[in-house]
XYZ file of C-alpha atoms in Angstrom:
578
model
C -2.706 -3.149 47.429
C -4.897 -0.279 48.602
C -4.951 3.344 49.793
C -4.714 3.555 53.601
C -5.722 6.546 55.673
C -3.657 7.386 58.761
C -4.857 9.993 61.279
C -2.704 12.186 63.523
C -3.659 14.893 66.013
C -1.684 18.079 66.449
C -0.973 19.675 69.819
C -3.941 21.958 69.405
C -6.208 18.946 68.860
C -6.618 19.317 65.080
C -7.021 16.015 63.239
C -4.778 15.566 60.145
C -5.414 12.759 57.640
C -2.539 11.240 55.629
C -2.941 9.011 52.576
C -0.624 6.029 52.057
C -0.281 3.282 49.440
C -0.107 0.029 51.383
C -0.513 -3.686 51.083
C -0.722 -6.577 53.542
C 2.073 -9.106 53.973
C 1.913 -12.398 55.862
C 4.313 -12.642 58.790
C 5.110 -16.348 59.065
C 6.804 -16.002 62.484
C 3.948 -14.090 64.072
C 1.347 -16.046 62.081
C -0.496 -12.871 61.228
C -0.881 -10.312 58.451
C 0.980 -7.023 58.780
C 0.431 -3.759 56.904
C 3.384 -2.475 54.892
C 3.392 1.131 53.627
C 4.836 1.383 50.103
C 4.431 5.118 49.507
C 3.078 8.140 51.377
C 1.032 10.662 49.398
C 1.199 13.210 52.210
C -1.623 15.172 53.797
C -5.049 14.583 52.287
C -5.845 18.312 52.262
C -2.619 19.032 50.338
C -2.854 16.156 47.872
C -1.407 16.756 44.404
C -4.490 15.574 42.514
C -2.968 16.240 39.087
C -0.103 13.887 39.927
C -2.588 11.238 41.097
C -4.517 11.545 37.835
C -1.330 11.091 35.823
C -0.505 8.006 37.885
C -3.970 6.531 37.308
C -3.728 7.161 33.555
C -0.260 5.615 33.482
C -1.427 2.531 35.365
C -4.488 2.319 33.118
C -2.254 1.841 30.084
C -1.102 -1.452 31.555
C -4.670 -2.801 31.314
C -6.918 -3.635 28.409
C -9.057 -0.566 27.584
C -12.250 -2.475 28.460
C -10.977 -3.474 31.889
C -9.560 -0.022 32.601
C -12.909 1.549 31.699
C -14.779 -0.813 34.013
C -12.501 -0.025 36.944
C -12.594 3.741 36.369
C -16.331 4.084 35.672
C -17.859 6.979 37.626
C -20.189 6.117 40.475
C -23.709 5.311 39.318
C -22.673 4.544 35.725
C -22.412 1.180 34.024
C -19.675 0.450 31.495
C -21.016 -0.689 28.120
C -18.076 -1.123 25.730
C -14.755 0.221 24.497
C -13.789 0.472 20.817
C -10.621 1.677 19.048
C -11.018 5.267 17.865
C -7.633 6.734 16.920
C -7.076 5.018 13.561
C -10.509 5.722 12.109
C -10.523 9.280 13.484
C -7.185 10.056 11.830
C -8.160 8.457 8.503
C -11.498 10.272 8.573
C -9.704 13.558 9.182
C -7.475 12.989 6.131
C -10.503 11.812 4.105
C -12.183 15.154 4.818
C -8.984 17.213 4.344
C -8.574 15.736 0.865
C -12.203 16.564 0.033
C -13.163 12.958 -0.712
C -16.286 13.243 1.417
C -17.330 16.485 -0.303
C -16.878 14.974 -3.780
C -18.912 11.892 -2.907
C -21.697 13.929 -1.307
C -21.852 16.141 -4.395
C -22.112 13.080 -6.636
C -24.792 11.657 -4.358
C -27.026 14.732 -4.752
C -30.196 13.894 -6.635
C -29.504 10.153 -6.599
C -31.937 7.638 -5.132
C -29.305 6.072 -2.922
C -28.685 5.590 0.750
C -27.395 8.914 2.069
C -24.850 6.946 4.093
C -23.052 5.669 0.980
C -20.125 8.056 1.558
C -19.814 6.931 5.191
C -20.073 3.292 4.141
C -17.276 3.647 1.595
C -15.079 5.437 4.142
C -15.683 2.594 6.598
C -14.643 0.016 3.966
C -11.502 2.038 3.156
C -10.663 2.285 6.863
C -11.095 -1.470 7.138
C -8.514 -2.029 4.375
C -6.027 0.233 6.200
C -6.602 -0.969 9.764
C -7.910 -4.557 9.708
C -8.323 -5.810 6.106
C -10.927 -8.540 5.799
C -13.680 -9.902 3.561
C -16.821 -7.808 3.123
C -18.919 -9.911 5.577
C -16.120 -9.663 8.155
C -15.689 -5.947 7.403
C -19.400 -5.410 8.061
C -19.070 -7.096 11.450
C -15.937 -5.027 12.166
C -17.817 -1.794 11.409
C -20.820 -2.779 13.523
C -19.024 -4.222 16.554
C -15.301 -3.531 16.689
C -14.588 0.105 15.800
C -16.035 3.599 16.123
C -16.788 5.449 12.874
C -18.282 8.912 13.029
C -21.734 9.055 11.429
C -22.100 5.294 10.985
C -23.291 2.922 13.689
C -24.877 -0.112 12.032
C -24.575 -1.266 8.420
C -25.390 -4.471 6.531
C -23.495 -6.326 3.838
C -25.945 -5.382 1.097
C -25.427 -1.680 1.809
C -21.675 -2.240 1.461
C -22.154 -3.905 -1.933
C -24.464 -1.149 -3.181
C -21.922 1.480 -2.133
C -19.159 -0.437 -3.946
C -21.235 -0.598 -7.125
C -21.670 3.175 -6.966
C -17.936 3.666 -6.364
C -17.077 1.782 -9.565
C -19.545 4.021 -11.415
C -18.138 7.369 -10.175
C -14.447 6.409 -10.357
C -13.434 8.694 -13.291
C -14.882 11.824 -11.658
C -13.727 10.857 -8.171
C -10.160 10.110 -9.293
C -9.857 13.470 -11.051
C -11.219 15.438 -8.089
C -9.029 13.567 -5.619
C -5.947 14.170 -7.771
C -6.376 17.938 -7.850
C -7.334 18.095 -4.171
C -4.247 16.097 -3.185
C -1.801 18.003 -5.370
C -3.164 21.412 -4.317
C -3.469 20.651 -0.611
C -0.103 18.917 -0.290
C 1.644 21.166 -2.819
C 2.954 18.126 -4.679
C 5.496 18.417 -7.466
C 3.866 16.460 -10.297
C 6.384 16.573 -13.106
C 7.030 12.829 -13.060
C 4.282 10.202 -13.163
C 5.464 6.670 -12.389
C 3.470 3.772 -13.801
C 3.669 0.025 -13.321
C 1.396 -2.995 -13.219
C 0.924 -6.069 -11.105
C -1.540 -8.953 -11.024
C -3.804 -10.228 -8.292
C -5.356 -13.672 -8.180
C -8.615 -15.353 -7.157
C -9.049 -18.487 -5.076
C -10.920 -20.332 -7.799
C -9.893 -22.692 -10.579
C -12.561 -21.409 -12.998
C -11.891 -18.373 -15.194
C -14.661 -16.116 -16.516
C -16.327 -16.768 -19.849
C -14.833 -14.601 -22.650
C -17.006 -11.628 -23.586
C -16.645 -8.813 -26.130
C -14.388 -5.970 -24.974
C -12.678 -2.974 -26.520
C -8.934 -2.329 -26.552
C -9.051 -1.060 -22.974
C -10.763 -4.167 -21.636
C -14.126 -2.409 -21.227
C -17.305 -4.370 -21.860
C -19.025 -3.777 -25.209
C -22.795 -3.756 -25.545
C -22.872 -5.431 -28.921
C -21.830 -9.092 -29.344
C -18.530 -9.832 -31.015
C -18.821 -10.235 -34.792
C -16.610 -12.029 -37.293
C -13.793 -9.528 -36.667
C -13.511 -10.458 -33.000
C -10.049 -11.585 -32.017
C -8.262 -12.584 -28.863
C -4.998 -10.962 -29.902
C -3.610 -7.627 -28.768
C -3.289 -4.880 -31.339
C 0.336 -3.766 -30.802
C 0.201 -1.060 -33.445
C -2.816 0.589 -31.799
C -4.498 1.025 -35.196
C -8.259 1.110 -34.790
C -10.513 -0.402 -32.167
C -10.608 -4.184 -32.345
C -13.169 -6.223 -30.503
C -11.593 -8.781 -28.206
C -13.052 -11.801 -26.494
C -11.781 -11.813 -22.903
C -12.967 -12.869 -19.509
C -12.163 -10.432 -16.711
C -10.833 -13.103 -14.368
C -8.582 -15.003 -16.731
C -5.269 -16.830 -16.836
C -2.196 -14.815 -17.756
C 1.407 -14.107 -16.886
C 1.249 -14.019 -13.094
C 3.364 -11.563 -11.090
C 2.277 -13.340 -7.896
C 3.812 -16.696 -8.867
C 0.315 -18.193 -9.099
C -0.140 -19.089 -12.785
C -2.556 -21.820 -11.646
C -5.198 -19.254 -10.620
C -7.258 -16.741 -12.648
C -6.197 -13.141 -12.173
C -6.754 -9.531 -13.156
C -4.091 -6.966 -14.047
C -3.902 -3.798 -11.947
C -2.046 -0.627 -12.935
C -1.099 2.293 -10.702
C 0.176 5.821 -11.366
C 2.253 7.382 -8.574
C 3.876 10.793 -8.049
C 7.525 11.226 -7.097
C 6.295 11.672 -3.482
C 4.832 8.166 -3.536
C 1.215 9.385 -3.675
C -0.947 7.009 -5.782
C -3.121 9.215 -8.006
C -5.068 6.600 -9.942
C -5.506 2.861 -10.469
C -6.807 0.778 -13.358
C -8.026 -2.795 -13.713
C -7.795 -4.962 -16.833
C -8.572 -8.563 -17.762
C -5.980 -11.011 -16.493
C -4.639 -11.948 -19.935
C -3.819 -8.336 -20.904
C -0.187 -7.696 -21.823
C 1.681 -4.710 -20.388
C 2.763 -3.089 -23.637
C -0.492 -1.304 -24.579
C -1.615 -0.293 -21.088
C 0.461 2.835 -20.673
C -1.227 4.338 -23.740
C -4.568 4.150 -21.947
C -2.981 5.708 -18.862
C -1.625 8.499 -21.042
C -5.069 9.124 -22.589
C -6.911 9.005 -19.259
C -4.557 11.442 -17.537
C -4.537 13.751 -20.567
C -8.209 14.437 -19.834
C -7.081 16.039 -16.571
C -5.362 18.850 -18.544
C -2.123 18.517 -16.610
C 0.914 20.637 -17.260
C 3.949 18.982 -18.807
C 4.452 15.509 -17.382
C 7.243 12.989 -17.889
C 6.030 9.393 -17.616
C 8.422 6.936 -16.002
C 7.931 3.243 -16.749
C 9.794 -0.048 -16.704
C 11.137 -2.062 -19.626
C 7.803 -3.761 -20.351
C 6.455 -0.503 -21.803
C 9.329 0.403 -24.144
C 7.680 -0.362 -27.508
C 7.880 2.228 -30.299
C 4.075 2.582 -30.248
C 4.097 3.422 -26.550
C 6.898 5.956 -26.943
C 5.068 7.663 -29.800
C 1.855 7.851 -27.748
C 3.633 9.301 -24.720
C 5.145 12.076 -26.837
C 1.728 13.420 -27.808
C 0.514 16.617 -26.183
C 3.948 17.809 -25.113
C 4.562 15.044 -22.562
C 7.591 12.771 -22.556
C 9.015 9.630 -21.025
C 11.835 7.934 -19.172
C 11.670 4.212 -19.942
C 13.959 1.357 -19.081
C 15.463 -0.336 -22.142
C 16.074 -4.059 -22.403
C 19.753 -4.956 -22.299
C 19.879 -8.593 -23.381
C 17.303 -8.573 -26.180
C 16.944 -4.864 -26.815
C 16.945 -2.743 -29.929
C 19.908 -2.055 -32.192
C 20.060 1.416 -30.633
C 20.449 -0.105 -27.194
C 23.256 -2.383 -28.354
C 25.028 0.575 -29.942
C 24.650 2.653 -26.793
C 26.200 -0.051 -24.649
C 29.162 -0.406 -27.009
C 30.152 3.276 -26.784
C 33.004 4.341 -24.533
C 32.863 7.233 -22.078
C 33.364 8.293 -18.496
C 30.773 7.866 -15.779
C 29.747 10.682 -13.449
C 28.904 9.702 -9.865
C 25.532 10.820 -8.492
C 23.644 9.989 -5.285
C 23.669 6.594 -3.585
C 26.768 5.225 -5.316
C 25.083 5.487 -8.724
C 27.179 6.334 -11.804
C 25.723 7.620 -15.084
C 26.859 8.565 -18.570
C 24.939 9.780 -21.591
C 25.647 8.204 -24.984
C 25.029 9.990 -28.305
C 24.011 7.678 -31.143
C 22.146 9.998 -33.519
C 18.680 8.992 -32.321
C 15.977 11.479 -31.355
C 15.980 9.791 -27.950
C 18.671 10.167 -25.350
C 20.314 7.074 -23.851
C 21.719 7.103 -20.314
C 23.713 4.154 -19.018
C 23.490 3.682 -15.243
C 26.033 1.665 -13.279
C 25.922 0.605 -9.631
C 29.185 -0.990 -8.406
C 27.461 -2.662 -5.446
C 24.885 -4.226 -7.736
C 27.678 -5.363 -10.057
C 29.225 -7.327 -7.183
C 25.854 -8.941 -6.415
C 25.260 -9.780 -10.097
C 28.678 -11.439 -10.344
C 28.061 -13.486 -7.190
C 24.694 -14.720 -8.456
C 26.186 -15.646 -11.823
C 29.035 -17.586 -10.195
C 26.527 -19.552 -8.156
C 24.481 -20.369 -11.265
C 27.544 -21.413 -13.226
C 28.712 -23.628 -10.372
C 25.300 -25.292 -10.247
C 25.238 -25.764 -14.028
C 28.767 -27.194 -14.087
C 27.806 -29.715 -11.422
C 24.733 -30.780 -13.419
C 26.560 -31.360 -16.732
C 29.836 -32.675 -15.338
C 30.481 -36.177 -16.708
C 27.612 -36.091 -19.213
C 29.962 -36.758 -22.148
C 29.710 -40.460 -21.283
C 25.917 -40.417 -21.524
C 23.966 -41.258 -24.632
C 22.804 -38.442 -26.867
C 19.211 -39.112 -25.793
C 20.074 -38.781 -22.087
C 21.969 -35.550 -22.719
C 18.970 -34.175 -24.634
C 16.707 -35.067 -21.694
C 19.023 -33.244 -19.276
C 19.155 -30.225 -21.610
C 15.342 -30.228 -21.571
C 15.340 -30.156 -17.768
C 17.830 -27.272 -17.730
C 15.714 -25.349 -20.264
C 12.984 -25.054 -17.597
C 15.444 -23.147 -15.370
C 16.037 -19.784 -17.130
C 18.942 -18.775 -14.920
C 20.876 -21.944 -15.762
C 19.738 -22.261 -19.369
C 21.141 -18.823 -20.146
C 24.701 -20.180 -19.771
C 24.218 -23.587 -21.419
C 25.708 -24.342 -24.832
C 25.242 -27.498 -26.907
C 27.884 -28.539 -29.393
C 26.934 -29.839 -32.872
C 27.523 -33.291 -31.485
C 25.054 -32.761 -28.641
C 27.620 -32.310 -25.852
C 26.692 -29.968 -22.973
C 29.062 -27.107 -22.220
C 29.154 -23.887 -20.226
C 28.885 -20.960 -22.649
C 32.001 -18.917 -21.877
C 31.212 -16.319 -24.540
C 27.817 -15.723 -22.936
C 29.474 -15.350 -19.530
C 31.794 -12.697 -20.935
C 28.856 -10.775 -22.424
C 26.935 -11.012 -19.166
C 29.952 -9.784 -17.195
C 29.914 -6.605 -19.269
C 26.318 -5.977 -18.091
C 26.920 -6.399 -14.344
C 25.394 -3.558 -12.349
C 24.161 -1.744 -15.464
C 20.789 -0.679 -16.785
C 19.916 1.501 -19.751
C 17.380 4.344 -19.870
C 15.724 5.976 -22.860
C 14.525 9.562 -22.385
C 12.668 11.919 -24.727
C 13.116 15.150 -22.739
C 16.133 17.247 -23.788
C 16.024 19.497 -20.705
C 16.636 16.854 -18.026
C 20.223 16.214 -16.954
C 21.495 12.602 -17.034
C 21.513 12.690 -13.223
C 17.837 13.730 -13.109
C 16.908 11.014 -15.580
C 18.681 8.335 -13.543
C 17.322 9.485 -10.183
C 13.838 9.902 -11.646
C 13.843 6.333 -12.899
C 15.172 5.108 -9.563
C 12.066 6.574 -7.938
C 10.048 3.982 -9.841
C 10.655 2.008 -6.659
C 7.824 4.099 -5.185
C 5.380 2.119 -7.318
C 6.962 -1.181 -6.326
C 6.690 -0.125 -2.675
C 3.041 0.681 -3.317
C 2.436 -2.825 -4.659
C 4.160 -4.365 -1.631
C 1.978 -2.395 0.765
C -1.167 -3.059 -1.286
C -0.527 -6.795 -1.002
C 0.971 -7.111 2.501
C -0.742 -4.337 4.522
C -3.991 -3.611 2.670
C -4.499 -7.204 1.460
C -5.331 -6.555 -2.189
C -5.144 -10.310 -2.728
C -6.699 -12.784 -2.826
C -9.941 -11.256 -4.103
C -13.163 -13.047 -3.191
C -15.578 -11.072 -5.398
C -16.999 -12.626 -8.540
C -18.680 -9.728 -10.360
C -16.464 -7.504 -12.483
C -17.762 -4.215 -11.064
C -17.213 -5.457 -7.506
C -13.671 -6.499 -8.354
C -12.961 -3.047 -9.783
C -14.502 -1.466 -6.679
C -12.319 -3.633 -4.422
C -9.225 -2.334 -6.213
C -10.488 1.244 -5.781
C -11.005 0.732 -2.035
C -7.412 -0.495 -1.770
C -6.209 2.543 -3.743
C -8.028 4.994 -1.458
C -6.614 3.222 1.610
C -3.082 3.429 0.192
C -3.620 7.110 -0.643
C -4.522 7.946 2.976
C -1.648 5.814 4.292
C 0.926 7.544 2.067
C -0.315 11.016 3.031
C -0.025 10.057 6.708
C 3.459 8.579 6.290
C 4.774 11.568 4.343
C 3.397 14.055 6.894
C 4.740 12.261 9.984
C 7.876 10.550 8.692
C 6.723 7.304 10.333
C 5.712 3.967 8.844
C 2.059 3.021 8.739
C 2.713 0.047 11.029
C 3.999 2.402 13.732
C 1.225 4.959 13.187
C -1.510 2.346 13.302
C -0.208 0.759 16.501
C 0.001 4.110 18.320
C -3.353 5.465 17.159
C -5.306 2.287 17.858
C -4.476 2.686 21.551
C -6.884 5.634 21.623
C -10.386 4.316 22.458
C -13.944 5.524 22.848
C -15.687 4.340 26.034
C -19.482 4.022 26.381
C -21.264 4.369 29.730
C -24.938 4.299 30.669
C -26.783 5.450 33.777
C -30.118 6.746 35.045
C -29.710 10.007 33.080
C -28.796 8.422 29.739
C -25.877 7.096 27.701
C -22.715 8.838 26.584
C -19.432 8.051 24.830
C -16.108 9.648 25.683
C -12.593 9.273 24.329
C -9.696 8.164 26.490
C -6.906 10.546 27.388
C -4.566 11.485 24.535
C -0.925 10.539 24.960
C 1.763 12.955 23.820
C 2.719 10.784 20.797
C -0.943 10.679 19.722
C -1.348 14.432 20.123
C 1.835 15.023 18.106
C 0.538 12.799 15.293
C -2.759 14.658 15.011
C -0.860 17.957 14.959
C 1.507 16.764 12.209
C -1.435 15.571 10.119
C -3.424 18.785 10.694
C -6.312 16.678 11.983
C -8.231 17.934 15.070
C -7.990 15.629 18.074
C -11.253 13.849 18.957
C -13.593 15.577 21.373
C -13.754 14.336 24.936
C -17.512 13.661 24.768
C -18.373 12.146 21.393
C -22.035 11.315 21.902
C -24.678 12.059 24.540
C -28.190 10.578 24.663
C -30.341 11.802 27.525
C -32.882 9.329 28.912
C -36.570 10.251 28.651
């Protein structure tokens, strides 16, 4: 296929040139090639050049950027390379809008460090958001596969030094980022959602226990006779603990065979992650929210209600969260909860329907706390279906066991005890017979679709309490994205400070992703795919080398506008030859 020129002469002898899109076809009968005109562009002197340019750009999208750049290179210039630009340019724009670069540069002042540390950390954050990989692979990605403003070549050691510095400045950086984000985005920060997860390491060797304080921080002095490996649930005094950072614990990744660390995250009602924490892998959840409360209190926030799941509902935690005028909304355990919870569930009353088919009612039991029972009819149907399936499976397992010996029945009961869902409904008679516990089924039926909330704030309506707790899903969504999009796990670092820095890089990547999603209303997967189609092309010639960005599509332009990020310049770099 090619552009053909046809010439015609007018009556007055003037020569007119016409441009046509043509290609040659083989005529089998005539045994010769014939020219077939596919489209006529009209007179050459009246050509709609803007329309031709749009056609070329449109056809160029069907090709790989590298190949399109080679074919469209201006005369006398040699194509060098093409790299994705859109994703890093957008993330860099948000990085600067949120003042992260300014904070890091301020903290760099007067330090004997590479001045590119801020750029290096941005590049590592962009890698987590766009193409998560190990640090050696991330270094290669930065050097060869992407365009990052202000950073051309970097080595792995520079990345590690920048990470070490990030772990050092985290308290100041987190505070500055929080106030920049809330002010710039005008966030409503009356609810802080907190939850934890765990992330594992591809090694079968845990770290050696070392002396730590209650918050899992390393202590300078060795552990003395008072050192203990137990938690201090009452929070009385600072006990020295012997813990390795990478250690075995209750895994939330279903990998109890691997060492892990515990990671906590605080999120606003808008889904913006404002801070993360890292603790040794054997740390229990119950005491962690007190540290979160103390750390965020240093930010001198206005009144904040902390929202947390059932793992944080101890009396010590509730007392700590009430200090300084703050409060809490905490899920309460239903099956093995407090006497107050059992009393609340036994009280009668009418439910009021709120959003998303959720029904709520407040129960007065004389406690300083308020108790709100939430009921979801759809969830009740699902709970009943799951229970029926479990009971059917249990019945099949114990059917006919009366004829077995007592020893065999005890062995089967031991097997069932390893399956919590089935064991919940198993009852053993004094004679050792295995039965389905009908009384337990009746009690469980009364809990279908229900969960119980404990709230300390008297001003919130029951509806606000229920909907606020439901937004705890924002944290769970954050964990899903941290693990599936940003690749928090598995972690390949060995040193504790590097592990903490890795978690911080993932947090900063999630922060930029959430800001982008909230501003555009699109998922990160969609945003990333569209933006990564924007490339920077490098050419060289007798006069020098230059880099230029490809043409913006309308969707790309709309995204930059929504994010309040300037579109990239046409010419990004120009080096004139000597």
